[in-house]
Short mmCIF file of C-alpha atoms and ligand atoms in Angstrom, two decimals:
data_model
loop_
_atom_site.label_atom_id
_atom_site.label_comp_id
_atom_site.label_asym_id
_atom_site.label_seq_id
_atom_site.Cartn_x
_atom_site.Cartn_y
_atom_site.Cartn_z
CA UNK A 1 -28.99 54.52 21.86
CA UNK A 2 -29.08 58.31 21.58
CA UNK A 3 -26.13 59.09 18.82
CA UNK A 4 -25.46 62.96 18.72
CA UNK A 5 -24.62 64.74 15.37
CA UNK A 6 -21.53 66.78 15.78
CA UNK A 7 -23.72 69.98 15.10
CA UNK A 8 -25.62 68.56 18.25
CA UNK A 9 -22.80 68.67 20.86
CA UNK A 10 -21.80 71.81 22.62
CA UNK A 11 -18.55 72.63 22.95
CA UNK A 12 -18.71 72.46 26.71
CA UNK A 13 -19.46 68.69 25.96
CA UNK A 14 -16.28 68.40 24.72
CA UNK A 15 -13.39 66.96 26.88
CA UNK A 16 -9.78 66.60 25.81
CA UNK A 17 -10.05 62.96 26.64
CA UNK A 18 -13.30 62.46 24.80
CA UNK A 19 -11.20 64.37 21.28
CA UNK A 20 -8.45 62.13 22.18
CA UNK A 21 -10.60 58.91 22.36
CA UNK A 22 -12.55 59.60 19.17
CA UNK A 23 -10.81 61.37 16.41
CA UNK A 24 -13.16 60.72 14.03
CA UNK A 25 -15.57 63.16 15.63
CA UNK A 26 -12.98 65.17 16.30
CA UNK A 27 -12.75 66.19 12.05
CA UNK A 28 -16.32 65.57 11.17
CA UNK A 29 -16.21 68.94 13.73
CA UNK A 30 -14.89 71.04 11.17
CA UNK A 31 -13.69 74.39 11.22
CA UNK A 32 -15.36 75.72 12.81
CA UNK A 33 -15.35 73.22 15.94
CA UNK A 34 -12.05 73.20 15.03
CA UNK A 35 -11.68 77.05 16.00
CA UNK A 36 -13.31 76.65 19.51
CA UNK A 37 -11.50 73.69 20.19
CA UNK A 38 -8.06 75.81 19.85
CA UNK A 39 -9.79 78.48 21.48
CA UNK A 40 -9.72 76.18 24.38
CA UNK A 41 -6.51 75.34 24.04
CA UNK A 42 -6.70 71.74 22.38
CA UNK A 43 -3.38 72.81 20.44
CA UNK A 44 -2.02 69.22 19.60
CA UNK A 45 -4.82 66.69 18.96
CA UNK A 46 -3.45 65.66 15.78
CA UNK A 47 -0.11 65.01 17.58
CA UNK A 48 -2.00 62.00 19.17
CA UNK A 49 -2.06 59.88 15.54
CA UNK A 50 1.83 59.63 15.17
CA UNK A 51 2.63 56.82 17.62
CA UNK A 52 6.21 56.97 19.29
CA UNK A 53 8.47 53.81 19.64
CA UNK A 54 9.57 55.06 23.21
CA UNK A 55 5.70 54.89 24.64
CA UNK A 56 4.01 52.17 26.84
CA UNK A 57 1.08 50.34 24.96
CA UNK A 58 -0.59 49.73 28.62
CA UNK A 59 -4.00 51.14 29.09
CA UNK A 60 -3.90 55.13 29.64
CA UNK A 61 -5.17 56.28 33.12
CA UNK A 62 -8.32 58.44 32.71
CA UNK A 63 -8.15 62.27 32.26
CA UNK A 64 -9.77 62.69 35.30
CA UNK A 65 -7.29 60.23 37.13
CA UNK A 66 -4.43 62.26 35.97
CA UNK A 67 -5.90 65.83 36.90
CA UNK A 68 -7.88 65.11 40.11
CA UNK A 69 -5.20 63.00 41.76
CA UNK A 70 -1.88 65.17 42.01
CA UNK A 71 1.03 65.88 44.46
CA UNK A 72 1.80 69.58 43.47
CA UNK A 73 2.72 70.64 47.50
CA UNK A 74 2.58 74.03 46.15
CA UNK A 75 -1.35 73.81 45.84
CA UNK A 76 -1.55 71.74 48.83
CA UNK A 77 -0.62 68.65 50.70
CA UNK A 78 -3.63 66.43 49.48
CA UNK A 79 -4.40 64.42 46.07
CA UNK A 80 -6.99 67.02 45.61
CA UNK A 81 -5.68 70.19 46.47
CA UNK A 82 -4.12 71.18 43.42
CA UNK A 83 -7.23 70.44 41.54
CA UNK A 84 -8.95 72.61 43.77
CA UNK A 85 -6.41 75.44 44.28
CA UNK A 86 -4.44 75.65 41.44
CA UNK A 87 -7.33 77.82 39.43
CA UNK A 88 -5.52 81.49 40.00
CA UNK A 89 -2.47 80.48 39.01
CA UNK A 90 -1.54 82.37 35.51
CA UNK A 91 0.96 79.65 33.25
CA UNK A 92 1.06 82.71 30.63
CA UNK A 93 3.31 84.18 29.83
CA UNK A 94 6.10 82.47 30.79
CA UNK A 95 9.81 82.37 30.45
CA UNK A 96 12.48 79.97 31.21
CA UNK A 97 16.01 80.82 31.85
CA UNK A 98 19.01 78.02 31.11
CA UNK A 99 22.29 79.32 32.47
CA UNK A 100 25.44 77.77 34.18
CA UNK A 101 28.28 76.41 32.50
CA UNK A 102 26.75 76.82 28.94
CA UNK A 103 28.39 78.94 26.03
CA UNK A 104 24.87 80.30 24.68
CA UNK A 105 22.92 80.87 28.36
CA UNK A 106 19.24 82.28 26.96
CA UNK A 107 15.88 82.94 28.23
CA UNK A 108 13.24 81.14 26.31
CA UNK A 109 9.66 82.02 25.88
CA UNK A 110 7.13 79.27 26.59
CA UNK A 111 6.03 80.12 22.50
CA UNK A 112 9.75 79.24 21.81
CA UNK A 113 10.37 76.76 23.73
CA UNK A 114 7.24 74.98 22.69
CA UNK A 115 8.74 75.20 18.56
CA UNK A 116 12.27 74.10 19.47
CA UNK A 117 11.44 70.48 18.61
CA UNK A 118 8.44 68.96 16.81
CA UNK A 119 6.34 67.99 19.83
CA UNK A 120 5.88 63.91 19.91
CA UNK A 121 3.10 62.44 22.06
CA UNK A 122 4.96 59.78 24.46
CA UNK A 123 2.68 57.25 26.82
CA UNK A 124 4.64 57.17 29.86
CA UNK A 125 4.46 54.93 33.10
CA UNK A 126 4.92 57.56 36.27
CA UNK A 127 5.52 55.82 39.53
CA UNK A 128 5.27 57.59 42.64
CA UNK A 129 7.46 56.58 45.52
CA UNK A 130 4.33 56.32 47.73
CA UNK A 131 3.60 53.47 45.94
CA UNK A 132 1.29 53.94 43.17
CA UNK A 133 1.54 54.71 39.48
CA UNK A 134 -0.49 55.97 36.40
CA UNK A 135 0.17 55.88 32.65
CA UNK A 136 -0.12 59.25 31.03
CA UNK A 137 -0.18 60.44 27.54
CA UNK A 138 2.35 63.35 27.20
CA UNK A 139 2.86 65.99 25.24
CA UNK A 140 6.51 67.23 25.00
CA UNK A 141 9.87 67.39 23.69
CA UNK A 142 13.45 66.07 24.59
CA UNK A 143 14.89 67.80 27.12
CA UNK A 144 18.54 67.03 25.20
CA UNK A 145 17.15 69.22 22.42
CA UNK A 146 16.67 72.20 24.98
CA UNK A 147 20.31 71.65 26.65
CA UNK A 148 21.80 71.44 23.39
CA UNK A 149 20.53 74.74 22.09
CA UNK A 150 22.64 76.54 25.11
CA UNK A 151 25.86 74.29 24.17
CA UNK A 152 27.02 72.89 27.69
CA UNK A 153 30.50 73.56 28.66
CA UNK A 154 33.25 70.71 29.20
CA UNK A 155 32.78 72.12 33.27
CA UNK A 156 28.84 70.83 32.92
CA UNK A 157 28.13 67.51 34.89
CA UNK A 158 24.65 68.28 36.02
CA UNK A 159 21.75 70.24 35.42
CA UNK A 160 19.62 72.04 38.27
CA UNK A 161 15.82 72.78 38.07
CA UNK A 162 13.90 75.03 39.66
CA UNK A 163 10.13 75.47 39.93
CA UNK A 164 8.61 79.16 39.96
CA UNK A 165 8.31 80.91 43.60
CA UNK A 166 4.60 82.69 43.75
CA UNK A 167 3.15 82.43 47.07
CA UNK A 168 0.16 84.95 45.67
CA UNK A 169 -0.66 82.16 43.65
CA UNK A 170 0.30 79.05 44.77
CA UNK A 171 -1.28 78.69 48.83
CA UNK A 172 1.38 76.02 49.48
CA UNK A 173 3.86 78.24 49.27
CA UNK A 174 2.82 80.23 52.36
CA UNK A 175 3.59 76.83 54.57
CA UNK A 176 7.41 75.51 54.84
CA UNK A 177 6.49 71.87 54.39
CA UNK A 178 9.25 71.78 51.94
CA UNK A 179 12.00 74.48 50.81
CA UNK A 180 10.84 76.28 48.11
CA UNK A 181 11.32 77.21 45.28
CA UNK A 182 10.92 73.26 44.42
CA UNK A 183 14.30 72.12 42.90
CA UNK A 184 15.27 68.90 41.21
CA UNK A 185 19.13 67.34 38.97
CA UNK A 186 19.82 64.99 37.05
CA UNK A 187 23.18 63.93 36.16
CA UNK A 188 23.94 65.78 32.65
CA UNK A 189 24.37 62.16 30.41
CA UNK A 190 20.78 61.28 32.63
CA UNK A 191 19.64 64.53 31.11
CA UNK A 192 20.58 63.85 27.50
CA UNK A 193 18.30 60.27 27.81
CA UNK A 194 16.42 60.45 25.01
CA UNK A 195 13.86 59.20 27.48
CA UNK A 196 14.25 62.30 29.32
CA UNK A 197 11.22 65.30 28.19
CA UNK A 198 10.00 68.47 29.11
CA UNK A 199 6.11 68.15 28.61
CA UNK A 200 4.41 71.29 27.60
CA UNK A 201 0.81 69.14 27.50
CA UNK A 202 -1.13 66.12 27.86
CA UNK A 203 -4.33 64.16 26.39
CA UNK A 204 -3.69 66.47 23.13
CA UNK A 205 -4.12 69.62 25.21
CA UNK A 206 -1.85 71.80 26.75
CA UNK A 207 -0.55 71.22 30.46
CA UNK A 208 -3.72 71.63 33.17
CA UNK A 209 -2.02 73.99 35.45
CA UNK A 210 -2.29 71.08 38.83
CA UNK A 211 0.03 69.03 36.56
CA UNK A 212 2.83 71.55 36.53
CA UNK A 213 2.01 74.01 33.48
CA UNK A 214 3.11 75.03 31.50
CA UNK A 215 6.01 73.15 31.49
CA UNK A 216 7.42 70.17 33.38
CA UNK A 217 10.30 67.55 33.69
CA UNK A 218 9.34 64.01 33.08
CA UNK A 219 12.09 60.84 33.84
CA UNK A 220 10.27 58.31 33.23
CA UNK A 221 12.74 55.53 34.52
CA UNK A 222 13.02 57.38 38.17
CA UNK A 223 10.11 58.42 40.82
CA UNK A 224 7.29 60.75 40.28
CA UNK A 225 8.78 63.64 42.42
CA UNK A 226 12.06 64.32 39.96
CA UNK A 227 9.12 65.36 37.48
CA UNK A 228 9.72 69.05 38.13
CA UNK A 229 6.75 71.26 37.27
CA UNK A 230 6.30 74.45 36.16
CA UNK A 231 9.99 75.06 35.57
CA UNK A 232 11.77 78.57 35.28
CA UNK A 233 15.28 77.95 35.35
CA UNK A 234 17.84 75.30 34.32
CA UNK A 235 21.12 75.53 35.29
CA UNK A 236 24.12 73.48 34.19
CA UNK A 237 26.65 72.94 36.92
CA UNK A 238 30.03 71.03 38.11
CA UNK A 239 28.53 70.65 41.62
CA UNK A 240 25.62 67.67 42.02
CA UNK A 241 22.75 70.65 42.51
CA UNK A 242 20.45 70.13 46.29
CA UNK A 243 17.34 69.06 45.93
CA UNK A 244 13.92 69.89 47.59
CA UNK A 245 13.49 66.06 48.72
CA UNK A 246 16.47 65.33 49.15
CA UNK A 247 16.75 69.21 51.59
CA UNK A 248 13.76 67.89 53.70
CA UNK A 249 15.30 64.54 54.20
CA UNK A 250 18.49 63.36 53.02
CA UNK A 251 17.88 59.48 54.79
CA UNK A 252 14.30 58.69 52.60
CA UNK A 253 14.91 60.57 49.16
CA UNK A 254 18.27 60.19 47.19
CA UNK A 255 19.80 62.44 44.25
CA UNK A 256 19.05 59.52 41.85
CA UNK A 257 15.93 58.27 42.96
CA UNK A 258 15.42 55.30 40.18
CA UNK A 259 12.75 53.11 40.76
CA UNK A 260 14.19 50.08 41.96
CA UNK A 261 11.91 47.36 43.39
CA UNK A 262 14.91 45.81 44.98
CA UNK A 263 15.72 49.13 47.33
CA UNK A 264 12.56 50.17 49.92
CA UNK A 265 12.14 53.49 51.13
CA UNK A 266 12.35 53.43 54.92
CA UNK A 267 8.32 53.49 55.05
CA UNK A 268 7.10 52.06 52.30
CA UNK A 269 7.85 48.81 50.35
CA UNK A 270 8.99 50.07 46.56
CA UNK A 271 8.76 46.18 45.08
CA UNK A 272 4.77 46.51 44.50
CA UNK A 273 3.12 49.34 43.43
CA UNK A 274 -0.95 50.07 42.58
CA UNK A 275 -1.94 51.44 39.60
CA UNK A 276 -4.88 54.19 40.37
CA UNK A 277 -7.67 52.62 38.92
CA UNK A 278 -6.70 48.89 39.37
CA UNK A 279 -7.81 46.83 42.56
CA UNK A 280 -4.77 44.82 42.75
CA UNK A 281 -1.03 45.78 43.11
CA UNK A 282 1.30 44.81 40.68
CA UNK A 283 5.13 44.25 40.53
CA UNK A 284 7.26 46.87 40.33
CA UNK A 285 9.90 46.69 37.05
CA UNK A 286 13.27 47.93 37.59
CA UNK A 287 14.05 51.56 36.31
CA UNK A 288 10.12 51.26 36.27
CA UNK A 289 10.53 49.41 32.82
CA UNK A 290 12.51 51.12 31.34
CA UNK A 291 16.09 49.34 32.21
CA UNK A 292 16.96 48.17 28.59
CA UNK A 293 16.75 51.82 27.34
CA UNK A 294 18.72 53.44 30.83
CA UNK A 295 20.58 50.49 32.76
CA UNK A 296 23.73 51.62 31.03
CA UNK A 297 23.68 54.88 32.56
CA UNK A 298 24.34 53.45 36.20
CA UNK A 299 26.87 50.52 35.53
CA UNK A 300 29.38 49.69 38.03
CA UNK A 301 27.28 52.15 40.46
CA UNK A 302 26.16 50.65 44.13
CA UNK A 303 22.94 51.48 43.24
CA UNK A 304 21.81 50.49 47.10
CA UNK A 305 24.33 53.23 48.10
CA UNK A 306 23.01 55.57 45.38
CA UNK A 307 19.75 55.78 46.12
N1 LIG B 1 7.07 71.77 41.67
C1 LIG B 1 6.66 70.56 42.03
N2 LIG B 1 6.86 69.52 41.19
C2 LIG B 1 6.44 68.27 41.52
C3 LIG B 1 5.83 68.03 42.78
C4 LIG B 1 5.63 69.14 43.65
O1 LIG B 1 5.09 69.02 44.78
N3 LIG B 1 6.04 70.38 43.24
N4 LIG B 1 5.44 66.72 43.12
C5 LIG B 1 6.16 65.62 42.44
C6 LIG B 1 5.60 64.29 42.70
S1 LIG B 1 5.85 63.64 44.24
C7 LIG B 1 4.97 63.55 41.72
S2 LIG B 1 4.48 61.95 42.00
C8 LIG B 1 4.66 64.15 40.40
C9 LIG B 1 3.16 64.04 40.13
O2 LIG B 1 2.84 64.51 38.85
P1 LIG B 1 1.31 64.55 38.40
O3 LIG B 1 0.54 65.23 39.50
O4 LIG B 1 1.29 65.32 37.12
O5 LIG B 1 0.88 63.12 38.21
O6 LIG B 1 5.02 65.54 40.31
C10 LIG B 1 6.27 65.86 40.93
N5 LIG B 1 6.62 67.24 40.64
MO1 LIG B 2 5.47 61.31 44.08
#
């Protein structure tokens, strides 16, 4: 076997995933590998050691799983388009404005937002309503510690997101297959979940721009889609805020949009679910395992009725 001495490899040999995997080559690096690795943007490797009580211990999807199988319907309609398409699109610099019913409404640099909270890495199951799932290791922060900064008023009940509009950028945007920008809510006490993160990166590095950089909504307990990427505004509200699925059609996506095994989407079955990579299906867990940590947040709701 043919074992390469770290002055041997070529930082173009270098993957996030392969850092991530094997930290111990990652230090005998050095500084100076240490330099071009930031250079590339490998900003939170270390973040990787300091495991968090709230993530999955189930085998991580692949780095290539998670970047070269997407839905990002601004790049594109297929798993692959926003691989393919997503390469012009700038992440930096970006700002992100949290208004509404809020005393302190601010706009937030991505450099400030990304210091607000010591970033955590959490392993998170993501199911998508189509029917399959991945686990991916994030990079983020709670999105409570955002919404607190801006001090929500007694009026705020939910919280609106909205994705950035940039047709010259994003080639999806030039078709209406859904109402852009993107928007997404969650219910304000959903959005205080300690669950509940914005992820500014993943696999130690920051956000690849097909999975929503360079900053995105994960809810770990509901489907893929309320995973809002590349967010620019947040707005607290009294009103439960529209939503892009829920716009194109009110009878297959809900406002809550939990996983629940128990309640099928009109075309697909929601009580199996494959994990890319696997052969077989699996079962589906309510709130997508999560329901010790979030069941209390729906008791006493119909949750048949509130999809
Ligand atoms: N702005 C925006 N956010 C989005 C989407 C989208 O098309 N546009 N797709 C959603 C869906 S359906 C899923 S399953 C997840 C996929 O996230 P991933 O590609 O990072 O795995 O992103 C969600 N967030
Ligand atoms: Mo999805």
């Amino acid at each position: 076997m043919l074992i390469k001495r770290p002055d041997d490899i070529l930082p173009s040999e270098i993957t996030p995933q392969d850092l991530y995997l094997d930290r111990r080559r990652f230090l005998l690096l050095g500084a100076a590998g240490a330099a071009g690795l930031a250079l590339s943007g490998n900003a939170f490797a270390a973040l990787a050691a300091k495991k968090s009580l709230l993530s999955t211990g189930e085998r991580m999807n692949t780095l290539k799983e998670i970047t070269g199988y997407n839905n990002f319907y601004e790049f594109g309609t297929d798993k692959g388009d926003p691989a393919e398409y997503s390469g012009q699109f700038k992440p930096r610099p970006w700002a992100v404005t949290v208004d509404g019913d809020v005393l302190k409404p601010r706009t937030f640099s991505i450099e400030q937002l990304m210091k607000l909270a010591p970033l955590e890495e959490r392993i998170y199951r993501l199911r998508c309503v189509e029917g399959w799932s991945m686990v991916i290791p994030w990079i983020g922060f709670p999105l409570s510690a955002l919404l607190k900064q801006v001090e929500p008023t007694g009026k705020a009940k939910y919280v609106a997101f909205q994705s950035v509009l940039r047709p010259s950028e994003m080639p999806g945007q030039r078709d209406d297959v859904l109402a852009w920008p993107y928007r997404e809510g969650l219910r304000l006490d959903e959005a205080m979940h300690p669950l509940a993160i914005l992820a500014v990166g993943l696999y130690g590095n920051v956000l690849p721009n097909q999975n929503g950089a360079p900053i995105r909504l994960i809810v770990p307990w509901k489907y893929g889609f309320k995973g809002i990427k590349s967010i620019v505004r947040i707005t607290l509200t009294d009103k439960q805020p529209p939503t892009s699925w829920n716009l194109a059609n009110a009878h297959e996506y809900g406002f809550y949009s939990n996983v629940n095994p128990e309640v099928d989407h009109p075309r697909w079955s929601q009580a199996t679910e494959r994990r890319i990579g696997d052969f077989f299906k699996r079962k589906t867990l309510m709130f997508n395992g999560y329901a010790d940590q979030v069941a209390g947040l729906y008791r006493g709701m119909d949750l048949r009725k509130n999809f």
